[in-house]
């Protein structure tokens, strides 16, 4: 497996919404390389006819009767928010004024 | 009255039943002990004196009864507690007070167990040493210069430091059992789906399992019985009766294992375990044979791929689960000064809020799930999971339980493995196969190596949690419990 480059780590960090520092990029590139080389061994064993297991408990869709039940109040749901406005989560501006 | 903090949960219940002490006195003794030793141990991130004493008072008034009513407990900080700070040891959740209780916390409260506080851990339960807590490490009561294991180092250290008789942990790759092993305490990972994950701050959803920690096998089984059982709020919760783990532990403590077949995994030999760990494990096996157990060697050829498969699956699920920490609905928000876009605020928030191990795993997970690498990494890891499950099933056709050391090495000094993450990951070598399979496993103290505790792991088939408690009880009857040095 190809070595993971500093640029690749920067790209992955962007995809992950992580604003990593220059120093972190250097450190992570080396460490991720070691980790990925070690875990690449999974490719040695599993043949095509082996089905994957995603979960140890067989998952089935579970339905309940469509009866309204109490849930968190609006105040409770907003209680941990860094910023709220008129009963909603306030987020930084997404669009420019002219958009 | 002798020191209440040295008593087991069973002994405390005896004193409470005989009205020799009140639940408020029991809770106060533990809160005072916390105050006395925390500057050296740092097992707790938050202590809830008022809440614990109020819960104890309700027990004294007779409002709550049950086999653990009035027995205090410490809860790992990854489990939500209504109105009580819950941070998962991360800066991104500093000061967050959840608006609801986890199901297991509801059950502790219904059982009348005063919650002393929230215990330290590796950030978001990622780590094997509690060195990745954003609030500083926990020190191992056996040697304050060494790690208490991870990620549940705080829960295990609280037990070993006599700050709490019982604690809650969560086990994704060994985070209950490995801290149990290196602190000389008992830690059990129940069957996945046997205990509810509702209210756990998710790390790797297909692996995370909450479970009980104690100083004795019987105490641990009693706590297991309180928290286990079906929860309709968790779609992976198993709707089946919980096996009687308390009866199984008590049966084991009578010291008879006639007819029980213990499997030792051929592939685990020669995996670089410290000689002292191997010696303690072998002596324990001999003790179990004297109680009537039979030892059978089994082959689990795919166990050697468990560690690599885990370190692809867990980061992949973590990269997805931790996407919710974006500075919008709860926790930290950084860079919201009118000059940054929403996307930049999210990136700056996550940069400021997450520590190094969490970032490493998010990036690995993003890589493993990305187009072009998915089949080679994540897809292959899920196939390995199938092969490991088949290994377990073949082994359990021949033996009742599998046994191994819990960890390849005893508690290591702080800082000795943080520079090389993969060396740290090796701490979970023996514990991880069980998480991939979903079955239960327990770590029980089995002796000392160079003055430090060694753990003995017992793994059982899914929903046969009682089997491991029987063997665990028998081992404790033969070896006894360990007493840490005075702090």
mmCIF file with all atom_site columns, C-alpha atoms in Angstrom, chain B residues 160-353:
data_model
loop_
_atom_site.group_PDB
_atom_site.id
_atom_site.type_symbol
_atom_site.label_atom_id
_atom_site.label_alt_id
_atom_site.label_comp_id
_atom_site.label_asym_id
_atom_site.label_entity_id
_atom_site.label_seq_id
_atom_site.pdbx_PDB_ins_code
_atom_site.Cartn_x
_atom_site.Cartn_y
_atom_site.Cartn_z
_atom_site.occupancy
_atom_site.B_iso_or_equiv
_atom_site.pdbx_formal_charge
_atom_site.auth_seq_id
_atom_site.auth_comp_id
_atom_site.auth_asym_id
_atom_site.auth_atom_id
_atom_site.pdbx_PDB_model_num
ATOM 1   C CA . UNK B 1 160 ? -8.449  0.399   43.477 1.00 0.00 ? 160 UNK B CA 1
ATOM 2   C CA . UNK B 1 161 ? -8.151  3.633   45.490 1.00 0.00 ? 161 UNK B CA 1
ATOM 3   C CA . UNK B 1 162 ? -11.269 2.709   47.529 1.00 0.00 ? 162 UNK B CA 1
ATOM 4   C CA . UNK B 1 163 ? -13.071 5.820   46.307 1.00 0.00 ? 163 UNK B CA 1
ATOM 5   C CA . UNK B 1 164 ? -16.046 3.748   45.123 1.00 0.00 ? 164 UNK B CA 1
ATOM 6   C CA . UNK B 1 165 ? -17.073 0.096   45.637 1.00 0.00 ? 165 UNK B CA 1
ATOM 7   C CA . UNK B 1 166 ? -18.548 -0.158  42.126 1.00 0.00 ? 166 UNK B CA 1
ATOM 8   C CA . UNK B 1 167 ? -18.183 1.677   38.826 1.00 0.00 ? 167 UNK B CA 1
ATOM 9   C CA . UNK B 1 168 ? -19.568 1.776   35.294 1.00 0.00 ? 168 UNK B CA 1
ATOM 10  C CA . UNK B 1 169 ? -17.279 1.436   32.288 1.00 0.00 ? 169 UNK B CA 1
ATOM 11  C CA . UNK B 1 170 ? -17.685 1.056   28.536 1.00 0.00 ? 170 UNK B CA 1
ATOM 12  C CA . UNK B 1 171 ? -15.785 -1.480  26.457 1.00 0.00 ? 171 UNK B CA 1
ATOM 13  C CA . UNK B 1 172 ? -15.187 -0.957  22.727 1.00 0.00 ? 172 UNK B CA 1
ATOM 14  C CA . UNK B 1 173 ? -11.882 -2.826  22.374 1.00 0.00 ? 173 UNK B CA 1
ATOM 15  C CA . UNK B 1 174 ? -11.114 -3.684  26.001 1.00 0.00 ? 174 UNK B CA 1
ATOM 16  C CA . UNK B 1 175 ? -11.733 -0.428  27.847 1.00 0.00 ? 175 UNK B CA 1
ATOM 17  C CA . UNK B 1 176 ? -13.336 -2.165  30.849 1.00 0.00 ? 176 UNK B CA 1
ATOM 18  C CA . UNK B 1 177 ? -11.146 -5.273  31.009 1.00 0.00 ? 177 UNK B CA 1
ATOM 19  C CA . UNK B 1 178 ? -7.703  -3.769  30.376 1.00 0.00 ? 178 UNK B CA 1
ATOM 20  C CA . UNK B 1 179 ? -8.015  -1.112  33.136 1.00 0.00 ? 179 UNK B CA 1
ATOM 21  C CA . UNK B 1 180 ? -9.410  -3.849  35.402 1.00 0.00 ? 180 UNK B CA 1
ATOM 22  C CA . UNK B 1 181 ? -6.326  -5.975  34.706 1.00 0.00 ? 181 UNK B CA 1
ATOM 23  C CA . UNK B 1 182 ? -3.730  -3.287  35.372 1.00 0.00 ? 182 UNK B CA 1
ATOM 24  C CA . UNK B 1 183 ? -5.429  -2.037  38.572 1.00 0.00 ? 183 UNK B CA 1
ATOM 25  C CA . UNK B 1 184 ? -6.141  -5.470  40.091 1.00 0.00 ? 184 UNK B CA 1
ATOM 26  C CA . UNK B 1 185 ? -9.925  -5.076  39.876 1.00 0.00 ? 185 UNK B CA 1
ATOM 27  C CA . UNK B 1 186 ? -12.735 -6.954  38.120 1.00 0.00 ? 186 UNK B CA 1
ATOM 28  C CA . UNK B 1 187 ? -14.228 -5.639  34.867 1.00 0.00 ? 187 UNK B CA 1
ATOM 29  C CA . UNK B 1 188 ? -16.849 -7.272  32.675 1.00 0.00 ? 188 UNK B CA 1
ATOM 30  C CA . UNK B 1 189 ? -17.879 -6.574  29.105 1.00 0.00 ? 189 UNK B CA 1
ATOM 31  C CA . UNK B 1 190 ? -21.414 -7.986  28.761 1.00 0.00 ? 190 UNK B CA 1
ATOM 32  C CA . UNK B 1 191 ? -22.719 -9.470  25.522 1.00 0.00 ? 191 UNK B CA 1
ATOM 33  C CA . UNK B 1 192 ? -23.063 -6.669  22.937 1.00 0.00 ? 192 UNK B CA 1
ATOM 34  C CA . UNK B 1 193 ? -26.751 -5.751  23.014 1.00 0.00 ? 193 UNK B CA 1
ATOM 35  C CA . UNK B 1 194 ? -27.149 -7.149  26.538 1.00 0.00 ? 194 UNK B CA 1
ATOM 36  C CA . UNK B 1 195 ? -26.746 -3.674  28.044 1.00 0.00 ? 195 UNK B CA 1
ATOM 37  C CA . UNK B 1 196 ? -28.312 -0.573  26.529 1.00 0.00 ? 196 UNK B CA 1
ATOM 38  C CA . UNK B 1 197 ? -26.188 1.962   24.658 1.00 0.00 ? 197 UNK B CA 1
ATOM 39  C CA . UNK B 1 198 ? -28.896 4.647   24.887 1.00 0.00 ? 198 UNK B CA 1
ATOM 40  C CA . UNK B 1 199 ? -27.204 7.670   26.415 1.00 0.00 ? 199 UNK B CA 1
ATOM 41  C CA . UNK B 1 200 ? -23.640 6.552   25.693 1.00 0.00 ? 200 UNK B CA 1
ATOM 42  C CA . UNK B 1 201 ? -21.672 9.123   23.716 1.00 0.00 ? 201 UNK B CA 1
ATOM 43  C CA . UNK B 1 202 ? -21.038 6.896   20.715 1.00 0.00 ? 202 UNK B CA 1
ATOM 44  C CA . UNK B 1 203 ? -17.490 6.020   19.640 1.00 0.00 ? 203 UNK B CA 1
ATOM 45  C CA . UNK B 1 204 ? -17.842 2.839   17.562 1.00 0.00 ? 204 UNK B CA 1
ATOM 46  C CA . UNK B 1 205 ? -21.520 1.925   17.597 1.00 0.00 ? 205 UNK B CA 1
ATOM 47  C CA . UNK B 1 206 ? -21.167 -1.694  16.490 1.00 0.00 ? 206 UNK B CA 1
ATOM 48  C CA . UNK B 1 207 ? -18.675 -2.387  19.316 1.00 0.00 ? 207 UNK B CA 1
ATOM 49  C CA . UNK B 1 208 ? -19.409 -0.060  22.299 1.00 0.00 ? 208 UNK B CA 1
ATOM 50  C CA . UNK B 1 209 ? -20.745 -2.002  25.295 1.00 0.00 ? 209 UNK B CA 1
ATOM 51  C CA . UNK B 1 210 ? -21.377 -0.552  28.770 1.00 0.00 ? 210 UNK B CA 1
ATOM 52  C CA . UNK B 1 211 ? -20.582 -2.847  31.670 1.00 0.00 ? 211 UNK B CA 1
ATOM 53  C CA . UNK B 1 212 ? -19.867 -3.268  35.374 1.00 0.00 ? 212 UNK B CA 1
ATOM 54  C CA . UNK B 1 213 ? -16.590 -2.834  37.302 1.00 0.00 ? 213 UNK B CA 1
ATOM 55  C CA . UNK B 1 214 ? -16.036 -3.978  40.898 1.00 0.00 ? 214 UNK B CA 1
ATOM 56  C CA . UNK B 1 215 ? -13.447 -5.261  43.351 1.00 0.00 ? 215 UNK B CA 1
ATOM 57  C CA . UNK B 1 216 ? -15.006 -8.739  43.605 1.00 0.00 ? 216 UNK B CA 1
ATOM 58  C CA . UNK B 1 217 ? -16.732 -11.052 41.139 1.00 0.00 ? 217 UNK B CA 1
ATOM 59  C CA . UNK B 1 218 ? -19.981 -11.160 43.144 1.00 0.00 ? 218 UNK B CA 1
ATOM 60  C CA . UNK B 1 219 ? -20.196 -7.350  43.393 1.00 0.00 ? 219 UNK B CA 1
ATOM 61  C CA . UNK B 1 220 ? -19.592 -7.075  39.650 1.00 0.00 ? 220 UNK B CA 1
ATOM 62  C CA . UNK B 1 221 ? -22.309 -9.642  38.907 1.00 0.00 ? 221 UNK B CA 1
ATOM 63  C CA . UNK B 1 222 ? -24.805 -7.781  41.117 1.00 0.00 ? 222 UNK B CA 1
ATOM 64  C CA . UNK B 1 223 ? -24.137 -4.570  39.189 1.00 0.00 ? 223 UNK B CA 1
ATOM 65  C CA . UNK B 1 224 ? -24.348 -6.454  35.881 1.00 0.00 ? 224 UNK B CA 1
ATOM 66  C CA . UNK B 1 225 ? -27.839 -7.646  36.860 1.00 0.00 ? 225 UNK B CA 1
ATOM 67  C CA . UNK B 1 226 ? -28.929 -4.082  37.669 1.00 0.00 ? 226 UNK B CA 1
ATOM 68  C CA . UNK B 1 227 ? -27.885 -2.547  34.326 1.00 0.00 ? 227 UNK B CA 1
ATOM 69  C CA . UNK B 1 228 ? -28.537 -5.410  31.856 1.00 0.00 ? 228 UNK B CA 1
ATOM 70  C CA . UNK B 1 229 ? -31.744 -6.140  29.979 1.00 0.00 ? 229 UNK B CA 1
ATOM 71  C CA . UNK B 1 230 ? -33.732 -5.062  26.958 1.00 0.00 ? 230 UNK B CA 1
ATOM 72  C CA . UNK B 1 231 ? -34.201 -1.370  26.188 1.00 0.00 ? 231 UNK B CA 1
ATOM 73  C CA . UNK B 1 232 ? -36.653 -0.384  23.441 1.00 0.00 ? 232 UNK B CA 1
ATOM 74  C CA . UNK B 1 233 ? -34.731 2.894   22.988 1.00 0.00 ? 233 UNK B CA 1
ATOM 75  C CA . UNK B 1 234 ? -31.689 0.996   21.639 1.00 0.00 ? 234 UNK B CA 1
ATOM 76  C CA . UNK B 1 235 ? -32.365 -0.783  18.337 1.00 0.00 ? 235 UNK B CA 1
ATOM 77  C CA . UNK B 1 236 ? -29.455 -3.169  18.952 1.00 0.00 ? 236 UNK B CA 1
ATOM 78  C CA . UNK B 1 237 ? -30.654 -4.172  22.416 1.00 0.00 ? 237 UNK B CA 1
ATOM 79  C CA . UNK B 1 238 ? -31.382 -7.905  22.640 1.00 0.00 ? 238 UNK B CA 1
ATOM 80  C CA . UNK B 1 239 ? -34.950 -8.732  23.695 1.00 0.00 ? 239 UNK B CA 1
ATOM 81  C CA . UNK B 1 240 ? -34.117 -11.865 25.654 1.00 0.00 ? 240 UNK B CA 1
ATOM 82  C CA . UNK B 1 241 ? -33.966 -12.635 29.356 1.00 0.00 ? 241 UNK B CA 1
ATOM 83  C CA . UNK B 1 242 ? -30.580 -11.828 30.962 1.00 0.00 ? 242 UNK B CA 1
ATOM 84  C CA . UNK B 1 243 ? -28.816 -14.960 32.237 1.00 0.00 ? 243 UNK B CA 1
ATOM 85  C CA . UNK B 1 244 ? -28.623 -15.196 36.033 1.00 0.00 ? 244 UNK B CA 1
ATOM 86  C CA . UNK B 1 245 ? -25.082 -13.923 36.440 1.00 0.00 ? 245 UNK B CA 1
ATOM 87  C CA . UNK B 1 246 ? -25.368 -13.501 40.224 1.00 0.00 ? 246 UNK B CA 1
ATOM 88  C CA . UNK B 1 247 ? -26.279 -17.147 40.788 1.00 0.00 ? 247 UNK B CA 1
ATOM 89  C CA . UNK B 1 248 ? -23.471 -18.171 38.418 1.00 0.00 ? 248 UNK B CA 1
ATOM 90  C CA . UNK B 1 249 ? -20.887 -16.059 40.274 1.00 0.00 ? 249 UNK B CA 1
ATOM 91  C CA . UNK B 1 250 ? -21.984 -17.511 43.635 1.00 0.00 ? 250 UNK B CA 1
ATOM 92  C CA . UNK B 1 251 ? -21.855 -21.034 42.255 1.00 0.00 ? 251 UNK B CA 1
ATOM 93  C CA . UNK B 1 252 ? -18.320 -20.379 41.011 1.00 0.00 ? 252 UNK B CA 1
ATOM 94  C CA . UNK B 1 253 ? -17.254 -19.000 44.365 1.00 0.00 ? 253 UNK B CA 1
ATOM 95  C CA . UNK B 1 254 ? -18.020 -22.400 45.873 1.00 0.00 ? 254 UNK B CA 1
ATOM 96  C CA . UNK B 1 255 ? -14.895 -23.551 44.052 1.00 0.00 ? 255 UNK B CA 1
ATOM 97  C CA . UNK B 1 256 ? -16.081 -26.417 41.899 1.00 0.00 ? 256 UNK B CA 1
ATOM 98  C CA . UNK B 1 257 ? -15.465 -26.447 38.148 1.00 0.00 ? 257 UNK B CA 1
ATOM 99  C CA . UNK B 1 258 ? -15.945 -30.172 37.550 1.00 0.00 ? 258 UNK B CA 1
ATOM 100 C CA . UNK B 1 259 ? -16.755 -30.819 33.896 1.00 0.00 ? 259 UNK B CA 1
ATOM 101 C CA . UNK B 1 260 ? -15.979 -27.262 32.713 1.00 0.00 ? 260 UNK B CA 1
ATOM 102 C CA . UNK B 1 261 ? -13.784 -27.085 29.620 1.00 0.00 ? 261 UNK B CA 1
ATOM 103 C CA . UNK B 1 262 ? -11.474 -24.068 29.366 1.00 0.00 ? 262 UNK B CA 1
ATOM 104 C CA . UNK B 1 263 ? -10.073 -23.343 25.924 1.00 0.00 ? 263 UNK B CA 1
ATOM 105 C CA . UNK B 1 264 ? -6.653  -21.778 25.515 1.00 0.00 ? 264 UNK B CA 1
ATOM 106 C CA . UNK B 1 265 ? -6.015  -20.160 22.147 1.00 0.00 ? 265 UNK B CA 1
ATOM 107 C CA . UNK B 1 266 ? -2.975  -21.619 20.409 1.00 0.00 ? 266 UNK B CA 1
ATOM 108 C CA . UNK B 1 267 ? -2.368  -18.429 18.423 1.00 0.00 ? 267 UNK B CA 1
ATOM 109 C CA . UNK B 1 268 ? -2.165  -16.288 21.570 1.00 0.00 ? 268 UNK B CA 1
ATOM 110 C CA . UNK B 1 269 ? 1.058   -18.030 22.663 1.00 0.00 ? 269 UNK B CA 1
ATOM 111 C CA . UNK B 1 270 ? 4.231   -16.255 21.675 1.00 0.00 ? 270 UNK B CA 1
ATOM 112 C CA . UNK B 1 271 ? 2.565   -12.873 21.212 1.00 0.00 ? 271 UNK B CA 1
ATOM 113 C CA . UNK B 1 272 ? 5.191   -11.054 23.200 1.00 0.00 ? 272 UNK B CA 1
ATOM 114 C CA . UNK B 1 273 ? 3.555   -11.225 26.617 1.00 0.00 ? 273 UNK B CA 1
ATOM 115 C CA . UNK B 1 274 ? 5.805   -10.348 29.540 1.00 0.00 ? 274 UNK B CA 1
ATOM 116 C CA . UNK B 1 275 ? 7.175   -13.463 31.315 1.00 0.00 ? 275 UNK B CA 1
ATOM 117 C CA . UNK B 1 276 ? 5.567   -12.417 34.613 1.00 0.00 ? 276 UNK B CA 1
ATOM 118 C CA . UNK B 1 277 ? 2.159   -12.177 32.927 1.00 0.00 ? 277 UNK B CA 1
ATOM 119 C CA . UNK B 1 278 ? 2.581   -15.625 31.366 1.00 0.00 ? 278 UNK B CA 1
ATOM 120 C CA . UNK B 1 279 ? 3.662   -17.100 34.728 1.00 0.00 ? 279 UNK B CA 1
ATOM 121 C CA . UNK B 1 280 ? 0.661   -15.681 36.618 1.00 0.00 ? 280 UNK B CA 1
ATOM 122 C CA . UNK B 1 281 ? -1.680  -16.914 33.886 1.00 0.00 ? 281 UNK B CA 1
ATOM 123 C CA . UNK B 1 282 ? -0.223  -20.440 33.995 1.00 0.00 ? 282 UNK B CA 1
ATOM 124 C CA . UNK B 1 283 ? -0.455  -20.600 37.790 1.00 0.00 ? 283 UNK B CA 1
ATOM 125 C CA . UNK B 1 284 ? -4.100  -19.572 37.558 1.00 0.00 ? 284 UNK B CA 1
ATOM 126 C CA . UNK B 1 285 ? -4.791  -22.282 35.004 1.00 0.00 ? 285 UNK B CA 1
ATOM 127 C CA . UNK B 1 286 ? -3.274  -24.844 37.394 1.00 0.00 ? 286 UNK B CA 1
ATOM 128 C CA . UNK B 1 287 ? -5.509  -23.544 40.184 1.00 0.00 ? 287 UNK B CA 1
ATOM 129 C CA . UNK B 1 288 ? -8.579  -23.945 37.966 1.00 0.00 ? 288 UNK B CA 1
ATOM 130 C CA . UNK B 1 289 ? -7.538  -27.496 37.030 1.00 0.00 ? 289 UNK B CA 1
ATOM 131 C CA . UNK B 1 290 ? -7.380  -28.311 40.752 1.00 0.00 ? 290 UNK B CA 1
ATOM 132 C CA . UNK B 1 291 ? -11.030 -27.176 40.954 1.00 0.00 ? 291 UNK B CA 1
ATOM 133 C CA . UNK B 1 292 ? -11.956 -29.743 38.300 1.00 0.00 ? 292 UNK B CA 1
ATOM 134 C CA . UNK B 1 293 ? -11.643 -27.772 35.062 1.00 0.00 ? 293 UNK B CA 1
ATOM 135 C CA . UNK B 1 294 ? -10.225 -29.362 31.943 1.00 0.00 ? 294 UNK B CA 1
ATOM 136 C CA . UNK B 1 295 ? -7.849  -27.444 29.657 1.00 0.00 ? 295 UNK B CA 1
ATOM 137 C CA . UNK B 1 296 ? -8.279  -27.851 25.899 1.00 0.00 ? 296 UNK B CA 1
ATOM 138 C CA . UNK B 1 297 ? -6.101  -26.159 23.289 1.00 0.00 ? 297 UNK B CA 1
ATOM 139 C CA . UNK B 1 298 ? -8.111  -24.627 20.440 1.00 0.00 ? 298 UNK B CA 1
ATOM 140 C CA . UNK B 1 299 ? -7.061  -22.894 17.244 1.00 0.00 ? 299 UNK B CA 1
ATOM 141 C CA . UNK B 1 300 ? -8.467  -19.484 16.299 1.00 0.00 ? 300 UNK B CA 1
ATOM 142 C CA . UNK B 1 301 ? -6.339  -18.739 13.231 1.00 0.00 ? 301 UNK B CA 1
ATOM 143 C CA . UNK B 1 302 ? -7.925  -15.367 12.460 1.00 0.00 ? 302 UNK B CA 1
ATOM 144 C CA . UNK B 1 303 ? -7.419  -13.807 15.889 1.00 0.00 ? 303 UNK B CA 1
ATOM 145 C CA . UNK B 1 304 ? -4.102  -12.456 14.615 1.00 0.00 ? 304 UNK B CA 1
ATOM 146 C CA . UNK B 1 305 ? -6.086  -10.196 12.283 1.00 0.00 ? 305 UNK B CA 1
ATOM 147 C CA . UNK B 1 306 ? -8.395  -8.872  15.007 1.00 0.00 ? 306 UNK B CA 1
ATOM 148 C CA . UNK B 1 307 ? -6.194  -5.925  15.942 1.00 0.00 ? 307 UNK B CA 1
ATOM 149 C CA . UNK B 1 308 ? -5.803  -4.615  12.379 1.00 0.00 ? 308 UNK B CA 1
ATOM 150 C CA . UNK B 1 309 ? -9.521  -5.161  11.652 1.00 0.00 ? 309 UNK B CA 1
ATOM 151 C CA . UNK B 1 310 ? -10.469 -3.313  14.829 1.00 0.00 ? 310 UNK B CA 1
ATOM 152 C CA . UNK B 1 311 ? -8.185  -0.384  14.052 1.00 0.00 ? 311 UNK B CA 1
ATOM 153 C CA . UNK B 1 312 ? -10.019 0.047   10.756 1.00 0.00 ? 312 UNK B CA 1
ATOM 154 C CA . UNK B 1 313 ? -13.596 -0.541  11.939 1.00 0.00 ? 313 UNK B CA 1
ATOM 155 C CA . UNK B 1 314 ? -13.436 1.542   15.131 1.00 0.00 ? 314 UNK B CA 1
ATOM 156 C CA . UNK B 1 315 ? -11.904 4.684   13.539 1.00 0.00 ? 315 UNK B CA 1
ATOM 157 C CA . UNK B 1 316 ? -14.321 4.401   10.601 1.00 0.00 ? 316 UNK B CA 1
ATOM 158 C CA . UNK B 1 317 ? -17.323 4.411   12.911 1.00 0.00 ? 317 UNK B CA 1
ATOM 159 C CA . UNK B 1 318 ? -15.704 7.126   15.048 1.00 0.00 ? 318 UNK B CA 1
ATOM 160 C CA . UNK B 1 319 ? -15.184 9.431   12.065 1.00 0.00 ? 319 UNK B CA 1
ATOM 161 C CA . UNK B 1 320 ? -18.901 9.169   11.387 1.00 0.00 ? 320 UNK B CA 1
ATOM 162 C CA . UNK B 1 321 ? -20.110 9.400   15.002 1.00 0.00 ? 321 UNK B CA 1
ATOM 163 C CA . UNK B 1 322 ? -17.932 12.381  15.888 1.00 0.00 ? 322 UNK B CA 1
ATOM 164 C CA . UNK B 1 323 ? -19.265 14.397  12.956 1.00 0.00 ? 323 UNK B CA 1
ATOM 165 C CA . UNK B 1 324 ? -21.988 15.552  15.378 1.00 0.00 ? 324 UNK B CA 1
ATOM 166 C CA . UNK B 1 325 ? -19.437 17.682  17.240 1.00 0.00 ? 325 UNK B CA 1
ATOM 167 C CA . UNK B 1 326 ? -19.614 20.653  14.940 1.00 0.00 ? 326 UNK B CA 1
ATOM 168 C CA . UNK B 1 327 ? -20.226 23.551  17.313 1.00 0.00 ? 327 UNK B CA 1
ATOM 169 C CA . UNK B 1 328 ? -23.913 23.876  16.435 1.00 0.00 ? 328 UNK B CA 1
ATOM 170 C CA . UNK B 1 329 ? -26.080 21.975  18.931 1.00 0.00 ? 329 UNK B CA 1
ATOM 171 C CA . UNK B 1 330 ? -23.886 21.574  21.996 1.00 0.00 ? 330 UNK B CA 1
ATOM 172 C CA . UNK B 1 331 ? -20.408 22.038  23.318 1.00 0.00 ? 331 UNK B CA 1
ATOM 173 C CA . UNK B 1 332 ? -17.641 24.302  22.177 1.00 0.00 ? 332 UNK B CA 1
ATOM 174 C CA . UNK B 1 333 ? -17.856 26.817  19.309 1.00 0.00 ? 333 UNK B CA 1
ATOM 175 C CA . UNK B 1 334 ? -14.647 28.431  18.117 1.00 0.00 ? 334 UNK B CA 1
ATOM 176 C CA . UNK B 1 335 ? -13.979 31.177  15.541 1.00 0.00 ? 335 UNK B CA 1
ATOM 177 C CA . UNK B 1 336 ? -17.538 32.577  15.461 1.00 0.00 ? 336 UNK B CA 1
ATOM 178 C CA . UNK B 1 337 ? -16.414 36.193  15.135 1.00 0.00 ? 337 UNK B CA 1
ATOM 179 C CA . UNK B 1 338 ? -18.331 37.174  11.993 1.00 0.00 ? 338 UNK B CA 1
ATOM 180 C CA . UNK B 1 339 ? -15.221 36.739  9.847  1.00 0.00 ? 339 UNK B CA 1
ATOM 181 C CA . UNK B 1 340 ? -15.393 32.973  9.374  1.00 0.00 ? 340 UNK B CA 1
ATOM 182 C CA . UNK B 1 341 ? -17.818 30.871  7.350  1.00 0.00 ? 341 UNK B CA 1
ATOM 183 C CA . UNK B 1 342 ? -19.879 28.116  8.952  1.00 0.00 ? 342 UNK B CA 1
ATOM 184 C CA . UNK B 1 343 ? -17.500 25.524  7.528  1.00 0.00 ? 343 UNK B CA 1
ATOM 185 C CA . UNK B 1 344 ? -14.496 27.360  8.953  1.00 0.00 ? 344 UNK B CA 1
ATOM 186 C CA . UNK B 1 345 ? -16.191 27.628  12.348 1.00 0.00 ? 345 UNK B CA 1
ATOM 187 C CA . UNK B 1 346 ? -16.775 23.865  12.317 1.00 0.00 ? 346 UNK B CA 1
ATOM 188 C CA . UNK B 1 347 ? -13.128 23.163  11.426 1.00 0.00 ? 347 UNK B CA 1
ATOM 189 C CA . UNK B 1 348 ? -11.793 25.606  14.014 1.00 0.00 ? 348 UNK B CA 1
ATOM 190 C CA . UNK B 1 349 ? -14.141 24.200  16.666 1.00 0.00 ? 349 UNK B CA 1
ATOM 191 C CA . UNK B 1 350 ? -13.053 20.639  16.004 1.00 0.00 ? 350 UNK B CA 1
ATOM 192 C CA . UNK B 1 351 ? -9.371  21.626  15.888 1.00 0.00 ? 351 UNK B CA 1
ATOM 193 C CA . UNK B 1 352 ? -9.682  23.366  19.256 1.00 0.00 ? 352 UNK B CA 1
ATOM 194 C CA . UNK B 1 353 ? -11.907 20.722  20.850 1.00 0.00 ? 353 UNK B CA 1
#
